[in-house]
JSON list of C-alpha atoms in Angstrom, two decimals:
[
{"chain": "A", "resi": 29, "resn": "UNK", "atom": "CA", "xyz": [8.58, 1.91, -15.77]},
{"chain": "A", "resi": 30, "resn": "UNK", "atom": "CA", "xyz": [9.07, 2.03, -11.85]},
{"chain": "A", "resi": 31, "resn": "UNK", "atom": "CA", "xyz": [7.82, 5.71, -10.72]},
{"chain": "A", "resi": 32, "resn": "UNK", "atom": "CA", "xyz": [9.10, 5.03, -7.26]},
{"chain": "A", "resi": 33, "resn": "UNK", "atom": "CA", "xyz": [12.21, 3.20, -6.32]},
{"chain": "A", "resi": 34, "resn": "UNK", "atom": "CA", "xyz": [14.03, 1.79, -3.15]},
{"chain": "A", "resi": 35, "resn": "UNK", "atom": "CA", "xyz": [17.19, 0.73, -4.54]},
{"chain": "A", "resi": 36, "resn": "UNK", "atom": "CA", "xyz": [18.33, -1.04, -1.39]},
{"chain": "A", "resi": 37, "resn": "UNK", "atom": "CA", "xyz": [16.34, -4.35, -1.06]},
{"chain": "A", "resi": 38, "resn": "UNK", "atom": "CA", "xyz": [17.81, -4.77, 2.56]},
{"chain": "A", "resi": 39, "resn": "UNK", "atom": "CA", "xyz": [19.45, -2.79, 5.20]},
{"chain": "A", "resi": 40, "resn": "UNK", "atom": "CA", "xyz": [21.23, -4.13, 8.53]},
{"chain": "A", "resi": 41, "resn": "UNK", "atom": "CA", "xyz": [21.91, -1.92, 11.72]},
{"chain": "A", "resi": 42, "resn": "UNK", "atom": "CA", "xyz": [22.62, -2.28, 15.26]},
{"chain": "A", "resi": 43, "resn": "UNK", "atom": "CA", "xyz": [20.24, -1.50, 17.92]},
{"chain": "A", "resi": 44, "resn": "UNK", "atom": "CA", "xyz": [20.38, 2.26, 18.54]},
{"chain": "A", "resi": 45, "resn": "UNK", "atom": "CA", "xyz": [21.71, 3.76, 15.76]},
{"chain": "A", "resi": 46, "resn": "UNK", "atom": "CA", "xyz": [20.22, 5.14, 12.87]},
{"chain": "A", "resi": 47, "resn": "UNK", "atom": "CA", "xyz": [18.79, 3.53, 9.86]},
{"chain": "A", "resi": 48, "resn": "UNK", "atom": "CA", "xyz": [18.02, 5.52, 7.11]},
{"chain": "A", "resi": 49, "resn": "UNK", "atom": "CA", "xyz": [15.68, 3.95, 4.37]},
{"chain": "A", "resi": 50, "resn": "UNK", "atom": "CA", "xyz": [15.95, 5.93, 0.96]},
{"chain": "A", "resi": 51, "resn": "UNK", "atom": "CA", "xyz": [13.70, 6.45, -2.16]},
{"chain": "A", "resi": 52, "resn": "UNK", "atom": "CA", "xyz": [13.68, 8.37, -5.53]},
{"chain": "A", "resi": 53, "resn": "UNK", "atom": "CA", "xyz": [10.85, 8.92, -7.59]},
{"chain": "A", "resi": 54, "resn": "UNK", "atom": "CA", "xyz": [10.42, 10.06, -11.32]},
{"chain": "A", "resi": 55, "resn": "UNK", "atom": "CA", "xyz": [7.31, 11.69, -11.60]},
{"chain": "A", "resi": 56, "resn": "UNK", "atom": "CA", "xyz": [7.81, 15.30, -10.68]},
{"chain": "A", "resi": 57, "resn": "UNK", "atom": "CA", "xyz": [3.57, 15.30, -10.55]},
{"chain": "A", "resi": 58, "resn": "UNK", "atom": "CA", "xyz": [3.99, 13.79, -7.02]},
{"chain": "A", "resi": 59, "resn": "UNK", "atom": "CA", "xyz": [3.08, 16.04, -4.32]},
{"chain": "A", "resi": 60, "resn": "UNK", "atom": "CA", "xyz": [2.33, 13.40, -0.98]},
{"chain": "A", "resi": 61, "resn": "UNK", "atom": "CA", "xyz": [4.83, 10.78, -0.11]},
{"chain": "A", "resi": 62, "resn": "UNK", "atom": "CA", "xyz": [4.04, 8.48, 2.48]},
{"chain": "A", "resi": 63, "resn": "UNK", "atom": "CA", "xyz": [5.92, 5.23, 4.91]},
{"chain": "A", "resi": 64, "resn": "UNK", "atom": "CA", "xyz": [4.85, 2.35, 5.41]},
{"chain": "A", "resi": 65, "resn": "UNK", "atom": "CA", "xyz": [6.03, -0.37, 7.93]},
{"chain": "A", "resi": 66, "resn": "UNK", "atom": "CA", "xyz": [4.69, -4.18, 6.75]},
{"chain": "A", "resi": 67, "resn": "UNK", "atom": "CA", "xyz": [5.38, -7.04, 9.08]},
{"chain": "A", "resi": 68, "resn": "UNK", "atom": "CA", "xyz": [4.66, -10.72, 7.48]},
{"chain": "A", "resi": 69, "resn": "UNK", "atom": "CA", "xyz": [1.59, -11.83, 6.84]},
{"chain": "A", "resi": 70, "resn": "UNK", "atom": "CA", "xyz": [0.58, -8.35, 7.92]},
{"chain": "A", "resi": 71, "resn": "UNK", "atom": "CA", "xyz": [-0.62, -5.50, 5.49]},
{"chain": "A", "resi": 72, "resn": "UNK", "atom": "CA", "xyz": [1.41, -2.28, 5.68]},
{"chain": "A", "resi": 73, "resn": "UNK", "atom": "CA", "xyz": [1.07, -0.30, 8.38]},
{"chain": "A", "resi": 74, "resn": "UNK", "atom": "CA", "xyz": [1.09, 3.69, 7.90]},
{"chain": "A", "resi": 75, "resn": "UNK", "atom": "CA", "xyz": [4.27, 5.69, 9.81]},
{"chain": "A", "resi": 76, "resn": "UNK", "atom": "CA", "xyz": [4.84, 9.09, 8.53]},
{"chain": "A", "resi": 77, "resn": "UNK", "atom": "CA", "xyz": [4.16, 11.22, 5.61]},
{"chain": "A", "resi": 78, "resn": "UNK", "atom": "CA", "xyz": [4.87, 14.62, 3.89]},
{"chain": "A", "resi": 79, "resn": "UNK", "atom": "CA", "xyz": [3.60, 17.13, 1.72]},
{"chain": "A", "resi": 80, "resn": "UNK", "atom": "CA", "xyz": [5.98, 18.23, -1.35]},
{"chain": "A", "resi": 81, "resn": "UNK", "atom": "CA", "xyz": [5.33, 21.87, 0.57]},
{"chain": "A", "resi": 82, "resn": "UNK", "atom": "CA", "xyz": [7.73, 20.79, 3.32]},
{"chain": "A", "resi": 83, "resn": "UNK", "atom": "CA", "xyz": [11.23, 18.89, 3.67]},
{"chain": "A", "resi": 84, "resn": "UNK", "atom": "CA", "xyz": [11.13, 17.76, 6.25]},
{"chain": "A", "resi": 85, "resn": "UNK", "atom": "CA", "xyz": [8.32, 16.13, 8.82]},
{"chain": "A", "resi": 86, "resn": "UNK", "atom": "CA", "xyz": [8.99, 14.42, 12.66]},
{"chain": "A", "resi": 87, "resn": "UNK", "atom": "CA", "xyz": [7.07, 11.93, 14.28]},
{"chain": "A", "resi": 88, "resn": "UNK", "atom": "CA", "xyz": [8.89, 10.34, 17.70]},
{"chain": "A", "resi": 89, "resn": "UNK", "atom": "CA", "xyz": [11.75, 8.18, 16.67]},
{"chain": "A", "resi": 90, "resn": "UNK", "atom": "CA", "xyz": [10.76, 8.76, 12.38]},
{"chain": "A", "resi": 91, "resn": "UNK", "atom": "CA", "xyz": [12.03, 11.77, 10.41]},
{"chain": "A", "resi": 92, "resn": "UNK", "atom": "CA", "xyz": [10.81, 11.88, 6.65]},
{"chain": "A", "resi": 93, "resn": "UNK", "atom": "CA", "xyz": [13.09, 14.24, 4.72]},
{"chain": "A", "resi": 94, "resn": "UNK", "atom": "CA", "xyz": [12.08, 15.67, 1.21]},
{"chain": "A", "resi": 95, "resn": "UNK", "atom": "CA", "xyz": [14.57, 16.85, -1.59]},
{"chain": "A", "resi": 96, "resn": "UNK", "atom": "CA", "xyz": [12.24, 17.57, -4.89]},
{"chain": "A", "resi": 97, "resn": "UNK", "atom": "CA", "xyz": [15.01, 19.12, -6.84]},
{"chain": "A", "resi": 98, "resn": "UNK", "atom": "CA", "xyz": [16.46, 15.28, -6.23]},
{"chain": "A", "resi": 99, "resn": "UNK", "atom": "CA", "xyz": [13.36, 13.78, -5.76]},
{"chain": "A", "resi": 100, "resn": "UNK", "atom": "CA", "xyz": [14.74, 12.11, -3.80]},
{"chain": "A", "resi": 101, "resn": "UNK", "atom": "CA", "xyz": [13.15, 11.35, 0.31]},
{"chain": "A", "resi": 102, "resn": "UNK", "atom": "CA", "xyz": [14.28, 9.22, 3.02]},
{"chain": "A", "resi": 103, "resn": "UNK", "atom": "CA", "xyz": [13.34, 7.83, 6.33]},
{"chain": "A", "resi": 104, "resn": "UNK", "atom": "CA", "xyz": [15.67, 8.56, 9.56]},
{"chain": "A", "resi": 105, "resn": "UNK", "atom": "CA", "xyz": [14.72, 5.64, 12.63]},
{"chain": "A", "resi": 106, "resn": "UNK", "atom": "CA", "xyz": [16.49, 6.91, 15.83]},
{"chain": "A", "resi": 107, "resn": "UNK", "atom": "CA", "xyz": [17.31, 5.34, 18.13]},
{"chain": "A", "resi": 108, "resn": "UNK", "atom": "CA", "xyz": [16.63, 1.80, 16.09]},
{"chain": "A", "resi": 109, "resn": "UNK", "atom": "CA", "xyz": [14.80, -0.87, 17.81]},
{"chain": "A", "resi": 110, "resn": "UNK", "atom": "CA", "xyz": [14.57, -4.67, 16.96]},
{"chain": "A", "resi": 111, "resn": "UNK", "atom": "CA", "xyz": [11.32, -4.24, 16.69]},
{"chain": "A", "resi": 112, "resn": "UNK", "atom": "CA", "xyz": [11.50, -1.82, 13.74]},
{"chain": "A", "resi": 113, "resn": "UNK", "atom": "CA", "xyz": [12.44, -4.73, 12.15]},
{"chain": "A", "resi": 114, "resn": "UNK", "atom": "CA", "xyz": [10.41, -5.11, 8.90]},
{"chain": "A", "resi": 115, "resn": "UNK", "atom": "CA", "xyz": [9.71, -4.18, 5.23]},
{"chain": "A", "resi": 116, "resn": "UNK", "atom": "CA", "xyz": [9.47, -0.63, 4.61]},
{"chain": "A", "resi": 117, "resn": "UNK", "atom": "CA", "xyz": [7.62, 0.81, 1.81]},
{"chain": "A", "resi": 118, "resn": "UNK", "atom": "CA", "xyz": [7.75, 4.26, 0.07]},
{"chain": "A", "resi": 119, "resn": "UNK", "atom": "CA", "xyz": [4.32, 5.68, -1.51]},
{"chain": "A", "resi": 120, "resn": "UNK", "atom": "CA", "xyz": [3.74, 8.49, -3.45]},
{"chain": "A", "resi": 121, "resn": "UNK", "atom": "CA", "xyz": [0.66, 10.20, -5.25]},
{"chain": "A", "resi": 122, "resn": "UNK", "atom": "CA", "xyz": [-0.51, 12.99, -7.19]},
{"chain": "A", "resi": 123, "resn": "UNK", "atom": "CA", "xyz": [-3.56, 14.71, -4.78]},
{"chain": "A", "resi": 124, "resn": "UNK", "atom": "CA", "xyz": [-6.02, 16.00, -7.16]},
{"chain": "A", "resi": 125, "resn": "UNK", "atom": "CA", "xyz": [-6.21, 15.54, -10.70]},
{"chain": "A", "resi": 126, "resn": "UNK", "atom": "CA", "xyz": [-7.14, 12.32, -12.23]},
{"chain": "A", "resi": 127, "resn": "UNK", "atom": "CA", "xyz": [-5.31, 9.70, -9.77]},
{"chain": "A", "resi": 128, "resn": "UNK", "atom": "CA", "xyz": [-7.36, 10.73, -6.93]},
{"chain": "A", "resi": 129, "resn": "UNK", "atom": "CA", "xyz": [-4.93, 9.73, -4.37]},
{"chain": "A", "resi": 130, "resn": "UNK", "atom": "CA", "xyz": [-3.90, 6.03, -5.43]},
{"chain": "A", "resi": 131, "resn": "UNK", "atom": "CA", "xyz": [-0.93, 5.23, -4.55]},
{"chain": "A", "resi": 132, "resn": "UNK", "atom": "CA", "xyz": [2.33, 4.34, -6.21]},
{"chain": "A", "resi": 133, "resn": "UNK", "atom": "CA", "xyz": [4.42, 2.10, -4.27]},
{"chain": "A", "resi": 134, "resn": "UNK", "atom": "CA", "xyz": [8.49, 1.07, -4.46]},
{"chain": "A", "resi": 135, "resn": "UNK", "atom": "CA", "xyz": [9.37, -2.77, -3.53]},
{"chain": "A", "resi": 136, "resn": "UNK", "atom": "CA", "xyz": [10.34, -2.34, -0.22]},
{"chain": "A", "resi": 137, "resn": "UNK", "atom": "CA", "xyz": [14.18, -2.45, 1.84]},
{"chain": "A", "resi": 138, "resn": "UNK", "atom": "CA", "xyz": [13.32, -4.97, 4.29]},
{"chain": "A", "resi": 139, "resn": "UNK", "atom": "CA", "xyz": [15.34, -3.83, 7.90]},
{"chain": "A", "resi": 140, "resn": "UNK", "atom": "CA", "xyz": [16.84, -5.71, 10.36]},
{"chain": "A", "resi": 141, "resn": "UNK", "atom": "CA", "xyz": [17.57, -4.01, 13.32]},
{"chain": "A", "resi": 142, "resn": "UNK", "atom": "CA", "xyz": [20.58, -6.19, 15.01]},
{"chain": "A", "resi": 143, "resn": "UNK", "atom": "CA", "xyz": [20.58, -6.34, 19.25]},
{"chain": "B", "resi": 8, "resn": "UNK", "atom": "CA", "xyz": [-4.15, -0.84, 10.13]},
{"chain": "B", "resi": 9, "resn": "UNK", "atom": "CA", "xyz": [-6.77, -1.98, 12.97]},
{"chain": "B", "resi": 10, "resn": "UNK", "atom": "CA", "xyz": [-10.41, -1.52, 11.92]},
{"chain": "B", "resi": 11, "resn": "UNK", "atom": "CA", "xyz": [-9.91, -2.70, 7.84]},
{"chain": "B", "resi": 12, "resn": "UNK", "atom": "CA", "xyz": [-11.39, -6.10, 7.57]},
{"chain": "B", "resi": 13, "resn": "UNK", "atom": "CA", "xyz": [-10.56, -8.70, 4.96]},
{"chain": "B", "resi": 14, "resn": "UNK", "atom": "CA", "xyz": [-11.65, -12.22, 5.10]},
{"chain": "B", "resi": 15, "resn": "UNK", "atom": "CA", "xyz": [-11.03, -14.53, 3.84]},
{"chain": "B", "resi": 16, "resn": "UNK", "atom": "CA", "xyz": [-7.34, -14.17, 4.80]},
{"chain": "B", "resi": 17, "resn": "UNK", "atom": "CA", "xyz": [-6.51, -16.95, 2.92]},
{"chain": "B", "resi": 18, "resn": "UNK", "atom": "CA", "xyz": [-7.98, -18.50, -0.25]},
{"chain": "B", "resi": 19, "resn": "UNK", "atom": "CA", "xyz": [-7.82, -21.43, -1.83]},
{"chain": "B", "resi": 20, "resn": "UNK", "atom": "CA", "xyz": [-9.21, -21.53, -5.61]},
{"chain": "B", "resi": 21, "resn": "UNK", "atom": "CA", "xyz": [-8.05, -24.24, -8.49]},
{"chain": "B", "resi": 22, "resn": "UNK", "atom": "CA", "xyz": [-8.09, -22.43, -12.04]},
{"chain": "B", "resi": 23, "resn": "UNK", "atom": "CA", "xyz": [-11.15, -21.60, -13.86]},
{"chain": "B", "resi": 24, "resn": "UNK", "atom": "CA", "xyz": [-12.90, -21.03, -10.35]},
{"chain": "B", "resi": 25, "resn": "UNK", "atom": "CA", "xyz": [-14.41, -17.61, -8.84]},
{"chain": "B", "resi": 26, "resn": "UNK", "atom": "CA", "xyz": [-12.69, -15.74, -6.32]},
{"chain": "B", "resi": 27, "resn": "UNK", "atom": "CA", "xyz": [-14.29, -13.25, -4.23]},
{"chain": "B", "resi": 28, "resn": "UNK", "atom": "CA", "xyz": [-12.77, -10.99, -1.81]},
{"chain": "B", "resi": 29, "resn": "UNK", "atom": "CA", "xyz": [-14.22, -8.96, 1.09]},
{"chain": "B", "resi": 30, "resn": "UNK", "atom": "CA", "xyz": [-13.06, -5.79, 2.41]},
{"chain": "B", "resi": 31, "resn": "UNK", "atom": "CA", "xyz": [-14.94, -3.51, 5.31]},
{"chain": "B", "resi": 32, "resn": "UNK", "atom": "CA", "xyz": [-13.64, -0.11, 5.68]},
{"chain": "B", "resi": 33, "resn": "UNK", "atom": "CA", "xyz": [-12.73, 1.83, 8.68]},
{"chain": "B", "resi": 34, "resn": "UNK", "atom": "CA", "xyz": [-15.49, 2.79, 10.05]},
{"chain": "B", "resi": 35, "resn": "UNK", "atom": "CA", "xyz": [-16.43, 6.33, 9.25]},
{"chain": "B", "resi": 36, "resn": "UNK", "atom": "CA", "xyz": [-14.52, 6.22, 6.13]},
{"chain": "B", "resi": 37, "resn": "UNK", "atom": "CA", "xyz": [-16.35, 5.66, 2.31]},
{"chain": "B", "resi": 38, "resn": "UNK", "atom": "CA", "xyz": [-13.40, 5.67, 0.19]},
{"chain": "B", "resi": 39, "resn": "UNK", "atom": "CA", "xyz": [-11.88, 1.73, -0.59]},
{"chain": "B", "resi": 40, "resn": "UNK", "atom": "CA", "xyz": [-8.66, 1.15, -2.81]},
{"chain": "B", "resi": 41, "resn": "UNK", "atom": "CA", "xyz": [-7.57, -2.47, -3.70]},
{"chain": "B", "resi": 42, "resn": "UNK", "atom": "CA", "xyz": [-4.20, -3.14, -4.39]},
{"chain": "B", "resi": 43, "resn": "UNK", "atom": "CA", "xyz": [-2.20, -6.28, -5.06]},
{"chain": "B", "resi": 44, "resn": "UNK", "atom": "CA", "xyz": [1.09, -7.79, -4.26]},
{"chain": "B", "resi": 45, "resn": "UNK", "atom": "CA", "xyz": [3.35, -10.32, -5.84]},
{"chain": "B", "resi": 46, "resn": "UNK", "atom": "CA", "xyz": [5.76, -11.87, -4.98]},
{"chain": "B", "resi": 47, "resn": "UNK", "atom": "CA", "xyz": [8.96, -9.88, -4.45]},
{"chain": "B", "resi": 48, "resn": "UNK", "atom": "CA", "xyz": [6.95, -6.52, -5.15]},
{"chain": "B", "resi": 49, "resn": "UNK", "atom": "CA", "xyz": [5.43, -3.50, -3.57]},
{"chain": "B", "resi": 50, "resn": "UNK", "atom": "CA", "xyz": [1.90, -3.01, -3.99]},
{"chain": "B", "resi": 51, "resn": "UNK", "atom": "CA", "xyz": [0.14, -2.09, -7.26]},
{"chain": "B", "resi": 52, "resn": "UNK", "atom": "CA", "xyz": [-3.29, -0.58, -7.57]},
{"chain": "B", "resi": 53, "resn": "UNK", "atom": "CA", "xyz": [-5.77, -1.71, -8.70]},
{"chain": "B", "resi": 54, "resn": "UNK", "atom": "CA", "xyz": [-8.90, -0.19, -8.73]},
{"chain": "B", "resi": 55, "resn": "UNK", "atom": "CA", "xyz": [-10.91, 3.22, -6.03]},
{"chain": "B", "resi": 56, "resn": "UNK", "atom": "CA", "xyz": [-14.15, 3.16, -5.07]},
{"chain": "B", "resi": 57, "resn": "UNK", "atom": "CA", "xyz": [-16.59, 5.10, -3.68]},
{"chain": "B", "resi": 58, "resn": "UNK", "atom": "CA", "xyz": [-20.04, 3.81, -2.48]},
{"chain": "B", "resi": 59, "resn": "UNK", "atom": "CA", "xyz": [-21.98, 2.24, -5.37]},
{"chain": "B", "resi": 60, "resn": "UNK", "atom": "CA", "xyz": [-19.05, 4.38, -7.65]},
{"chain": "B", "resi": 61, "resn": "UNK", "atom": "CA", "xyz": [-16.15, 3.78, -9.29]},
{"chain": "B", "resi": 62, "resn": "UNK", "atom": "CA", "xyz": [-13.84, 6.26, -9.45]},
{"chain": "B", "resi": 63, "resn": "UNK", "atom": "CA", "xyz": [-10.52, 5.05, -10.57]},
{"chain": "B", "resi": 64, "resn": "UNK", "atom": "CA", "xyz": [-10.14, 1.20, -11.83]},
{"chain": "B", "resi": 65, "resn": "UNK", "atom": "CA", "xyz": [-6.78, 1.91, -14.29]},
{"chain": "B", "resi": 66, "resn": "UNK", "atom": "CA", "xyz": [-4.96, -0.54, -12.56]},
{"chain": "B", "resi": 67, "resn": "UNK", "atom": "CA", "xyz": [-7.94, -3.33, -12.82]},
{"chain": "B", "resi": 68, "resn": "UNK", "atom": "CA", "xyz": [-7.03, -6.42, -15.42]},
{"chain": "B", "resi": 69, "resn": "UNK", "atom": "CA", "xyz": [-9.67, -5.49, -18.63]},
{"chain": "B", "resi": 70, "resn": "UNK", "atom": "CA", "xyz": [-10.52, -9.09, -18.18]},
{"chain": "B", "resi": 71, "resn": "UNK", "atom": "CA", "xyz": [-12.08, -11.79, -15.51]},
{"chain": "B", "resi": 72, "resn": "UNK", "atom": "CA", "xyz": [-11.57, -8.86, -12.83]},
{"chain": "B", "resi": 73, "resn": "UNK", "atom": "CA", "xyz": [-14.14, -6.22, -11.15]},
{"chain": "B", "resi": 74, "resn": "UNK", "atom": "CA", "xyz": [-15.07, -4.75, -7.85]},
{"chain": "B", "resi": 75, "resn": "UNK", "atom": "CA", "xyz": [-17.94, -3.23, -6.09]},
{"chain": "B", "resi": 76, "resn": "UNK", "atom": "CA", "xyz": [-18.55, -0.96, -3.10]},
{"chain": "B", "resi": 77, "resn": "UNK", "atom": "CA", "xyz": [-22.44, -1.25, -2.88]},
{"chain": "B", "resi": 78, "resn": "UNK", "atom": "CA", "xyz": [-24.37, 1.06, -0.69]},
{"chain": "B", "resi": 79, "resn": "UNK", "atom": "CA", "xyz": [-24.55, -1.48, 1.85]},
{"chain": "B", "resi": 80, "resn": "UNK", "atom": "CA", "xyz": [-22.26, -3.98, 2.89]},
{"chain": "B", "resi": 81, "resn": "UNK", "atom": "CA", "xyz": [-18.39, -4.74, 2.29]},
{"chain": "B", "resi": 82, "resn": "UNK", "atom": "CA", "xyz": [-16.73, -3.75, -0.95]},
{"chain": "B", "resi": 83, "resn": "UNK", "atom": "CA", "xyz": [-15.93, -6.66, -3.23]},
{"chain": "B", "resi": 84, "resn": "UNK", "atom": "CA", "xyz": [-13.36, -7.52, -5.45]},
{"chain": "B", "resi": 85, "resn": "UNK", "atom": "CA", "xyz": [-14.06, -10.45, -7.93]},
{"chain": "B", "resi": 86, "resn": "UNK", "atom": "CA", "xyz": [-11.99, -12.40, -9.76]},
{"chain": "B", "resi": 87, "resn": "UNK", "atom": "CA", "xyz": [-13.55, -14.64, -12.31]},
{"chain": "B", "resi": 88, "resn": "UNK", "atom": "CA", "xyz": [-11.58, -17.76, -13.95]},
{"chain": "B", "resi": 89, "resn": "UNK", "atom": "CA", "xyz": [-8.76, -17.59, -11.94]},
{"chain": "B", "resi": 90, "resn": "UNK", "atom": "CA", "xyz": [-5.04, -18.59, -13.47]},
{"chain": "B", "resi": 91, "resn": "UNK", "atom": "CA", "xyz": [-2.36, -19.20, -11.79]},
{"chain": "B", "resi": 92, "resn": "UNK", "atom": "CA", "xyz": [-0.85, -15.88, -11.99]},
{"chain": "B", "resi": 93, "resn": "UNK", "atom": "CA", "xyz": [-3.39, -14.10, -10.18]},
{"chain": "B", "resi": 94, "resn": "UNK", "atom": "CA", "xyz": [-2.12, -15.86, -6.91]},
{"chain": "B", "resi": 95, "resn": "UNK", "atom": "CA", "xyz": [-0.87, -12.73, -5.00]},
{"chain": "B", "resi": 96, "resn": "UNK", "atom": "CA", "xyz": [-1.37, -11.08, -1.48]},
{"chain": "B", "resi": 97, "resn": "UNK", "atom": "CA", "xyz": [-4.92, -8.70, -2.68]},
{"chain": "B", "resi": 98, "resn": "UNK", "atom": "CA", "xyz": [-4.93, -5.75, 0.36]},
{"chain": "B", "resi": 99, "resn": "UNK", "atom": "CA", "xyz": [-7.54, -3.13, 0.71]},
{"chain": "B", "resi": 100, "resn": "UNK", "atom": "CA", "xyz": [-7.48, 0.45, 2.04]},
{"chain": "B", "resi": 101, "resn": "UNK", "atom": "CA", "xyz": [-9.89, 2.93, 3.23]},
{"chain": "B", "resi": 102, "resn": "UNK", "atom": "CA", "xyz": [-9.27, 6.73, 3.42]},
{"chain": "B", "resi": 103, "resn": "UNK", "atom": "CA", "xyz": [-11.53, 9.51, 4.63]},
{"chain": "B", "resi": 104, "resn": "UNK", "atom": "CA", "xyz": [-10.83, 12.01, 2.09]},
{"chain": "B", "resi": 105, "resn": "UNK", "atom": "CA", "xyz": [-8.97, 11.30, -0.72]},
{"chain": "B", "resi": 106, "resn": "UNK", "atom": "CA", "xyz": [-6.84, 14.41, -2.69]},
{"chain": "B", "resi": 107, "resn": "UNK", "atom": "CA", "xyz": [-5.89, 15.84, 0.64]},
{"chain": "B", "resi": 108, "resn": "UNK", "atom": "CA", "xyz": [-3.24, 15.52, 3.57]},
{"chain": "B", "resi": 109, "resn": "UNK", "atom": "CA", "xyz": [-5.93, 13.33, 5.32]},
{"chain": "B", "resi": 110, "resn": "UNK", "atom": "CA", "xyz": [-5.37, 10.70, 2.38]},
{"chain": "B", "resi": 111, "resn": "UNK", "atom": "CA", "xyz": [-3.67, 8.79, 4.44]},
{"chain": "B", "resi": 112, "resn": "UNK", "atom": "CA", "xyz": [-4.89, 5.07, 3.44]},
{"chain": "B", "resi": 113, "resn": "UNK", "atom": "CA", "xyz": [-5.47, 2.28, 6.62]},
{"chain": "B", "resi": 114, "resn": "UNK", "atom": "CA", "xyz": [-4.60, -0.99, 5.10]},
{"chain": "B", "resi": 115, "resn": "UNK", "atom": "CA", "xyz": [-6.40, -4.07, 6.40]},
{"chain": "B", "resi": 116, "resn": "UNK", "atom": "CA", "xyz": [-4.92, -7.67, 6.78]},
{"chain": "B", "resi": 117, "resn": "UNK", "atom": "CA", "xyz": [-4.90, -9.10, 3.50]},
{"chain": "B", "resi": 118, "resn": "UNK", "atom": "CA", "xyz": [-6.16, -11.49, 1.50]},
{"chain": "B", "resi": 119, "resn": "UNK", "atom": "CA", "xyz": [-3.84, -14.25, 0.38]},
{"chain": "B", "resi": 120, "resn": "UNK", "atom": "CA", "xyz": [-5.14, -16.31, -2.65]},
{"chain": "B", "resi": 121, "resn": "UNK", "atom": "CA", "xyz": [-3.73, -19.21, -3.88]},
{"chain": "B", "resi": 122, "resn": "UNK", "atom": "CA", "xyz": [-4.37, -20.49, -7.50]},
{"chain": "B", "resi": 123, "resn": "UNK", "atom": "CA", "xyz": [-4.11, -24.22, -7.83]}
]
């Protein structure tokens, strides 16, 4: 059973617009989600993350936005570069408790970010 | 991800043989999670470690698998009488503090084994 899900295995855009990378979870015990950017041959690389106590958190060009009564969270890239170009994975864990922390990943969108 | 080591990056191992992977934490952190990726997949965990504990190893094969974080030295993950599904991308991460906002995990390189 797949606690965290990217639905969209890929995602094209043109350079400078948005891309928006989405992902539900199931587990309503989830209270940190986290992005990750993963190049080939590369492991993932961290980019932004949120605590269930907000909905929304900026970095730069990356927005995370957080909708718990959906649970439901998506990434916002603006302007889009080629070189966001990559796989993008959604994380999620339960801080405290049992899990201490590890993290429960979805399979990725892979983006292409078109000049 | 700079400063989480991994070697070998790439491993080579024909069934039945040991596999051994390496993994040196950021430095200043003492908290190492090993996860693993098939083909197609995200990452799945595998098994959290503290030095010379473990804390978590739910996600850790009951069989042929183990890991270590000893009090000196890298943490290893072992893999004993390999088959050839355990050929997968094996990546490491080292946090601070886990249970917190600074539980963000720094993943190193990877290790890529292949089972022959």
């Amino acid at each position: 059973d797949q606690q965290v899900k990217q639905n969209s295995p890929s995602l094209s855009v043109q350079e400078g617009r948005i891309s928006i990378l989405n992902c539900d979870y199931t587990n309503s015990m989830f209270d940190y989600f986290l992005w990750y950017k993963k190049y080939p041959a590369e492991g993932p690389t961290f980019l932004i993350s949120i605590s269930s106590i907000k909905d929304k958190n900026e970095d730069g060009r990356f927005t995370v936005f957080l909708n718990k009564s959906a649970k439901h969270l998506s990434l916002h890239i603006v302007p889009s570069q080629p070189g966001d170009s990559a796989v993008y994975f959604c994380a999620a864990s339960v801080l405290g408790g049992g899990s201490q922390g590890n993290l429960i990943f979805g399979k990725g969108t892979k983006l292409s970010v078109k000049p | 991800n700079a400063g989480v080591m991994q070697n070998p990056r790439h491993l080579v191992r024909r069934r039945g043989q040991e596999a051994r992977l390496r993994c040196s934490p950021m430095k200043g952190h003492s908290h190492v999670y090993w996860y693993r990726q098939l083909p197609e997949e995200g990452l799945k965990f595998m098994v959290y470690l503290q030095k010379e504990n473990i804390i978590d190893e739910s996600g850790m094969p009951k069989e042929r698998f183990s890991a270590e974080f000893p009090k000196e030295g890298p943490s290893i993950l072992r893999i004993q009488q390999v088959v050839r599904g355990d050929s997968a991308a094996y990546f490491c991460a080292s946090s601070p503090l886990p249970g917190g906002p600074s539980d963000t995990q720094y993943f190193g390189p990877g290790t890529r084994l292949t089972v022959l």
